[in-house]
Amino acid sequence: MAGLYKASLLVFAFVLMTAMAQTPTSSPAPTPCALRSNTSCAECLQNVTCLWCAPTKQCIDYPVRNILPPRSVCPLNDARWGLCWVNFQILIITMSVLGGIFIICILVCCFCCCKCESIGSKREDVKVERQTRARKSRQNVKRTEMQMRHDEIRQKYGMAKDNPYARMNNH
């Protein structure tokens, strides 16, 4: 999956660089697109505002009011803009796939980060609980030892009680 992503990214970068290389940096006055009809695709696309329709060999002004040229102007599969070898249909499909892969990658990263964070907090909770149990166990051992020492002292001085609930009036 990562290899496909890298390959698509390289193709996109290549297309972008090629488009930049083909467009002139400064052109005098751009000739109207209609005058470039019945020439070649490369000559038509020298002007970035032009759209080449392959089957009719027409150079048309790009319909800027629409994001994509309508089918009545030229079918997407035959429309060329920017580069002669890239048609709109393949461009749309490629960009949609790359966008979907990008969104899926973001969702996977978010899911993994949330999952790793909850695993970390569970580990911390287990560690704290283990420490609490150990502390209580040591406390119980010390309490038992202290009780035994107190009982020994009571035995030694004759204060031991047969019935621990009896009052100490007799002693």
PDB file of C-alpha atoms in Angstrom:
ATOM      1  CA  MET A   1       0.000   0.000   0.000  1.00  0.00           C
ATOM      2  CA  ALA A   2       2.836   2.392   0.832  1.00  0.00           C
ATOM      3  CA  GLY A   3       4.556   1.488  -2.456  1.00  0.00           C
ATOM      4  CA  LEU A   4       1.404   2.348  -4.408  1.00  0.00           C
ATOM      5  CA  TYR A   5       1.130   5.635  -2.553  1.00  0.00           C
ATOM      6  CA  LYS A   6       4.763   6.529  -3.292  1.00  0.00           C
ATOM      7  CA  ALA A   7       4.412   5.573  -6.954  1.00  0.00           C
ATOM      8  CA  SER A   8       1.252   7.680  -7.321  1.00  0.00           C
ATOM      9  CA  LEU A   9       2.960  10.582  -5.585  1.00  0.00           C
ATOM     10  CA  LEU A  10       5.948  10.325  -7.933  1.00  0.00           C
ATOM     11  CA  VAL A  11       3.674  10.236 -10.996  1.00  0.00           C
ATOM     12  CA  PHE A  12       1.779  13.284  -9.717  1.00  0.00           C
ATOM     13  CA  ALA A  13       5.038  15.157  -9.049  1.00  0.00           C
ATOM     14  CA  PHE A  14       6.304  14.225 -12.526  1.00  0.00           C
ATOM     15  CA  VAL A  15       3.075  15.458 -14.147  1.00  0.00           C
ATOM     16  CA  LEU A  16       3.252  18.683 -12.194  1.00  0.00           C
ATOM     17  CA  MET A  17       6.898  19.289 -13.096  1.00  0.00           C
ATOM     18  CA  THR A  18       6.274  18.453 -16.740  1.00  0.00           C
ATOM     19  CA  ALA A  19       3.352  20.875 -16.796  1.00  0.00           C
ATOM     20  CA  MET A  20       5.559  23.572 -15.345  1.00  0.00           C
ATOM     21  CA  ALA A  21       8.297  22.807 -17.847  1.00  0.00           C
ATOM     22  CA  GLN A  22       5.906  22.985 -20.823  1.00  0.00           C
ATOM     23  CA  THR A  23       4.296  26.279 -19.862  1.00  0.00           C
ATOM     24  CA  PRO A  24       6.351  29.250 -20.940  1.00  0.00           C
ATOM     25  CA  THR A  25       7.442  31.654 -18.224  1.00  0.00           C
ATOM     26  CA  SER A  26       6.575  34.766 -20.160  1.00  0.00           C
ATOM     27  CA  SER A  27       4.535  34.916 -23.312  1.00  0.00           C
ATOM     28  CA  PRO A  28       3.810  38.039 -25.282  1.00  0.00           C
ATOM     29  CA  ALA A  29       0.090  38.400 -25.963  1.00  0.00           C
ATOM     30  CA  PRO A  30      -1.707  35.058 -25.830  1.00  0.00           C
ATOM     31  CA  THR A  31      -3.475  34.282 -29.076  1.00  0.00           C
ATOM     32  CA  PRO A  32      -7.133  33.352 -28.796  1.00  0.00           C
ATOM     33  CA  CYS A  33      -7.740  29.629 -28.400  1.00  0.00           C
ATOM     34  CA  ALA A  34     -10.089  29.443 -31.387  1.00  0.00           C
ATOM     35  CA  LEU A  35      -7.227  30.456 -33.721  1.00  0.00           C
ATOM     36  CA  ARG A  36      -5.255  27.380 -32.604  1.00  0.00           C
ATOM     37  CA  SER A  37      -7.907  24.901 -33.740  1.00  0.00           C
ATOM     38  CA  ASN A  38      -6.865  22.287 -36.308  1.00  0.00           C
ATOM     39  CA  THR A  39      -3.243  22.560 -35.181  1.00  0.00           C
ATOM     40  CA  SER A  40      -1.682  20.300 -32.565  1.00  0.00           C
ATOM     41  CA  CYS A  41      -2.433  19.646 -28.932  1.00  0.00           C
ATOM     42  CA  ALA A  42       0.955  20.955 -27.811  1.00  0.00           C
ATOM     43  CA  GLU A  43       0.469  24.219 -29.687  1.00  0.00           C
ATOM     44  CA  CYS A  44      -3.031  24.681 -28.272  1.00  0.00           C
ATOM     45  CA  LEU A  45      -1.968  23.983 -24.688  1.00  0.00           C
ATOM     46  CA  GLN A  46       0.822  26.541 -24.754  1.00  0.00           C
ATOM     47  CA  ASN A  47      -1.872  28.900 -23.529  1.00  0.00           C
ATOM     48  CA  VAL A  48      -3.139  27.761 -20.122  1.00  0.00           C
ATOM     49  CA  THR A  49      -6.615  29.104 -20.753  1.00  0.00           C
ATOM     50  CA  CYS A  50      -7.109  26.705 -23.682  1.00  0.00           C
ATOM     51  CA  LEU A  51      -8.681  23.262 -23.709  1.00  0.00           C
ATOM     52  CA  TRP A  52      -7.872  20.739 -26.465  1.00  0.00           C
ATOM     53  CA  CYS A  53     -10.576  18.376 -27.634  1.00  0.00           C
ATOM     54  CA  ALA A  54      -8.841  15.431 -29.326  1.00  0.00           C
ATOM     55  CA  PRO A  55     -11.524  13.947 -31.624  1.00  0.00           C
ATOM     56  CA  THR A  56     -12.619  17.290 -33.078  1.00  0.00           C
ATOM     57  CA  LYS A  57      -9.091  18.813 -32.993  1.00  0.00           C
ATOM     58  CA  GLN A  58     -10.549  22.011 -31.608  1.00  0.00           C
ATOM     59  CA  CYS A  59      -8.812  24.413 -29.287  1.00  0.00           C
ATOM     60  CA  ILE A  60     -11.466  25.929 -27.029  1.00  0.00           C
ATOM     61  CA  ASP A  61     -11.381  28.508 -24.253  1.00  0.00           C
ATOM     62  CA  TYR A  62     -11.590  26.610 -20.966  1.00  0.00           C
ATOM     63  CA  PRO A  63     -15.111  27.006 -19.520  1.00  0.00           C
ATOM     64  CA  VAL A  64     -14.062  28.635 -16.241  1.00  0.00           C
ATOM     65  CA  ARG A  65     -17.613  28.816 -14.884  1.00  0.00           C
ATOM     66  CA  ASN A  66     -17.601  25.026 -14.554  1.00  0.00           C
ATOM     67  CA  ILE A  67     -15.004  23.068 -12.645  1.00  0.00           C
ATOM     68  CA  LEU A  68     -15.002  20.396 -15.325  1.00  0.00           C
ATOM     69  CA  PRO A  69     -15.763  21.039 -18.974  1.00  0.00           C
ATOM     70  CA  PRO A  70     -19.313  19.964 -19.830  1.00  0.00           C
ATOM     71  CA  ARG A  71     -19.846  16.994 -22.117  1.00  0.00           C
ATOM     72  CA  SER A  72     -21.373  19.283 -24.728  1.00  0.00           C
ATOM     73  CA  VAL A  73     -18.018  21.068 -25.082  1.00  0.00           C
ATOM     74  CA  CYS A  74     -15.862  17.916 -25.066  1.00  0.00           C
ATOM     75  CA  PRO A  75     -16.144  14.482 -23.390  1.00  0.00           C
ATOM     76  CA  LEU A  76     -13.896  14.163 -20.324  1.00  0.00           C
ATOM     77  CA  ASN A  77     -12.029  11.220 -21.801  1.00  0.00           C
ATOM     78  CA  ASP A  78     -11.033  13.329 -24.833  1.00  0.00           C
ATOM     79  CA  ALA A  79     -10.419  16.689 -23.128  1.00  0.00           C
ATOM     80  CA  ARG A  80      -6.824  17.748 -22.566  1.00  0.00           C
ATOM     81  CA  TRP A  81      -5.654  20.644 -20.434  1.00  0.00           C
ATOM     82  CA  GLY A  82      -2.135  21.377 -19.248  1.00  0.00           C
ATOM     83  CA  LEU A  83      -0.578  18.240 -20.780  1.00  0.00           C
ATOM     84  CA  CYS A  84      -1.532  16.443 -23.958  1.00  0.00           C
ATOM     85  CA  TRP A  85      -1.190  12.947 -22.521  1.00  0.00           C
ATOM     86  CA  VAL A  86      -3.332  13.515 -19.384  1.00  0.00           C
ATOM     87  CA  ASN A  87      -7.075  13.418 -19.872  1.00  0.00           C
ATOM     88  CA  PHE A  88      -9.588  14.690 -17.347  1.00  0.00           C
ATOM     89  CA  GLN A  89     -11.146  11.317 -16.619  1.00  0.00           C
ATOM     90  CA  ILE A  90      -7.845   9.726 -15.541  1.00  0.00           C
ATOM     91  CA  LEU A  91      -6.908  12.883 -13.648  1.00  0.00           C
ATOM     92  CA  ILE A  92     -10.181  12.837 -11.685  1.00  0.00           C
ATOM     93  CA  ILE A  93      -9.884   9.133 -10.882  1.00  0.00           C
ATOM     94  CA  THR A  94      -6.238   9.483  -9.803  1.00  0.00           C
ATOM     95  CA  MET A  95      -6.916  12.507  -7.608  1.00  0.00           C
ATOM     96  CA  SER A  96      -9.947  10.796  -6.031  1.00  0.00           C
ATOM     97  CA  VAL A  97      -7.926   7.678  -5.225  1.00  0.00           C
ATOM     98  CA  LEU A  98      -5.058   9.717  -3.778  1.00  0.00           C
ATOM     99  CA  GLY A  99      -7.498  11.785  -1.715  1.00  0.00           C
ATOM    100  CA  GLY A 100      -9.184   8.607  -0.425  1.00  0.00           C
ATOM    101  CA  ILE A 101      -5.834   7.047   0.475  1.00  0.00           C
ATOM    102  CA  PHE A 102      -4.825  10.250   2.269  1.00  0.00           C
ATOM    103  CA  ILE A 103      -8.061  10.322   4.291  1.00  0.00           C
ATOM    104  CA  ILE A 104      -7.745   6.622   5.157  1.00  0.00           C
ATOM    105  CA  CYS A 105      -4.137   7.172   6.293  1.00  0.00           C
ATOM    106  CA  ILE A 106      -5.213  10.029   8.542  1.00  0.00           C
ATOM    107  CA  LEU A 107      -8.023   7.927  10.043  1.00  0.00           C
ATOM    108  CA  VAL A 108      -5.674   4.980  10.629  1.00  0.00           C
ATOM    109  CA  CYS A 109      -3.119   7.253  12.313  1.00  0.00           C
ATOM    110  CA  CYS A 110      -5.808   8.772  14.546  1.00  0.00           C
ATOM    111  CA  PHE A 111      -7.111   5.309  15.449  1.00  0.00           C
ATOM    112  CA  CYS A 112      -3.618   4.007  16.236  1.00  0.00           C
ATOM    113  CA  CYS A 113      -2.760   7.058  18.350  1.00  0.00           C
ATOM    114  CA  CYS A 114      -5.982   6.745  20.366  1.00  0.00           C
ATOM    115  CA  LYS A 115      -5.499   3.007  20.796  1.00  0.00           C
ATOM    116  CA  CYS A 116      -1.863   3.378  21.880  1.00  0.00           C
ATOM    117  CA  GLU A 117      -2.836   6.100  24.337  1.00  0.00           C
ATOM    118  CA  SER A 118      -5.530   3.935  25.923  1.00  0.00           C
ATOM    119  CA  ILE A 119      -3.112   0.986  26.122  1.00  0.00           C
ATOM    120  CA  GLY A 120      -0.605   3.243  27.874  1.00  0.00           C
ATOM    121  CA  SER A 121      -3.176   4.400  30.416  1.00  0.00           C
ATOM    122  CA  LYS A 122      -4.244   0.788  31.061  1.00  0.00           C
ATOM    123  CA  ARG A 123      -0.638  -0.131  31.727  1.00  0.00           C
ATOM    124  CA  GLU A 124      -0.325   2.801  34.106  1.00  0.00           C
ATOM    125  CA  ASP A 125      -3.549   1.797  35.891  1.00  0.00           C
ATOM    126  CA  VAL A 126      -2.304  -1.777  36.329  1.00  0.00           C
ATOM    127  CA  LYS A 127       1.016  -0.504  37.698  1.00  0.00           C
ATOM    128  CA  VAL A 128      -0.677   1.829  40.203  1.00  0.00           C
ATOM    129  CA  GLU A 129      -3.064  -0.934  41.321  1.00  0.00           C
ATOM    130  CA  ARG A 130      -0.152  -3.352  41.811  1.00  0.00           C
ATOM    131  CA  GLN A 131       1.698  -0.764  43.909  1.00  0.00           C
ATOM    132  CA  THR A 132      -1.434  -0.132  46.008  1.00  0.00           C
ATOM    133  CA  ARG A 133      -1.884  -3.855  46.668  1.00  0.00           C
ATOM    134  CA  ALA A 134       1.780  -4.177  47.682  1.00  0.00           C
ATOM    135  CA  ARG A 135       1.452  -1.183  50.021  1.00  0.00           C
ATOM    136  CA  LYS A 136      -1.688  -2.632  51.665  1.00  0.00           C
ATOM    137  CA  SER A 137      -0.015  -6.009  52.066  1.00  0.00           C
ATOM    138  CA  ARG A 138       3.016  -4.417  53.811  1.00  0.00           C
ATOM    139  CA  GLN A 139       0.645  -2.403  55.989  1.00  0.00           C
ATOM    140  CA  ASN A 140      -1.254  -5.562  57.025  1.00  0.00           C
ATOM    141  CA  VAL A 141       2.033  -7.347  57.854  1.00  0.00           C
ATOM    142  CA  LYS A 142       3.172  -4.403  60.002  1.00  0.00           C
ATOM    143  CA  ARG A 143      -0.226  -4.240  61.732  1.00  0.00           C
ATOM    144  CA  THR A 144      -0.054  -7.960  62.539  1.00  0.00           C
ATOM    145  CA  GLU A 145       3.510  -7.640  63.884  1.00  0.00           C
ATOM    146  CA  MET A 146       2.517  -4.668  66.025  1.00  0.00           C
ATOM    147  CA  GLN A 147      -0.490  -6.552  67.415  1.00  0.00           C
ATOM    148  CA  MET A 148       1.755  -9.522  68.277  1.00  0.00           C
ATOM    149  CA  ARG A 149       4.220  -7.239  70.108  1.00  0.00           C
ATOM    150  CA  HIS A 150       1.405  -5.621  72.060  1.00  0.00           C
ATOM    151  CA  ASP A 151       0.036  -9.024  73.020  1.00  0.00           C
ATOM    152  CA  GLU A 152       3.515 -10.155  74.175  1.00  0.00           C
ATOM    153  CA  ILE A 153       3.859  -7.029  76.327  1.00  0.00           C
ATOM    154  CA  ARG A 154       0.418  -7.609  77.846  1.00  0.00           C
ATOM    155  CA  GLN A 155       1.386 -11.250  78.587  1.00  0.00           C
ATOM    156  CA  LYS A 156       4.653 -10.129  80.165  1.00  0.00           C
ATOM    157  CA  TYR A 157       3.027  -7.676  82.567  1.00  0.00           C
ATOM    158  CA  GLY A 158      -0.043  -9.839  83.277  1.00  0.00           C
ATOM    159  CA  MET A 159      -2.499  -7.706  81.441  1.00  0.00           C
ATOM    160  CA  ALA A 160      -3.506 -10.400  79.023  1.00  0.00           C
ATOM    161  CA  LYS A 161      -7.227 -10.868  78.748  1.00  0.00           C
ATOM    162  CA  ASP A 162      -8.956 -14.152  78.322  1.00  0.00           C
ATOM    163  CA  ASN A 163     -11.904 -12.360  76.897  1.00  0.00           C
ATOM    164  CA  PRO A 164     -10.796  -9.410  74.832  1.00  0.00           C
ATOM    165  CA  TYR A 165     -14.248  -7.854  75.244  1.00  0.00           C
ATOM    166  CA  ALA A 166     -14.176  -7.900  79.093  1.00  0.00           C
ATOM    167  CA  ARG A 167     -13.683  -4.679  81.018  1.00  0.00           C
ATOM    168  CA  MET A 168     -10.386  -4.034  82.684  1.00  0.00           C
ATOM    169  CA  ASN A 169     -11.955  -3.356  86.169  1.00  0.00           C
ATOM    170  CA  ASN A 170     -10.418  -6.485  87.762  1.00  0.00           C
ATOM    171  CA  HIS A 171      -6.831  -5.739  86.862  1.00  0.00           C
TER     172      HIS A 171
END
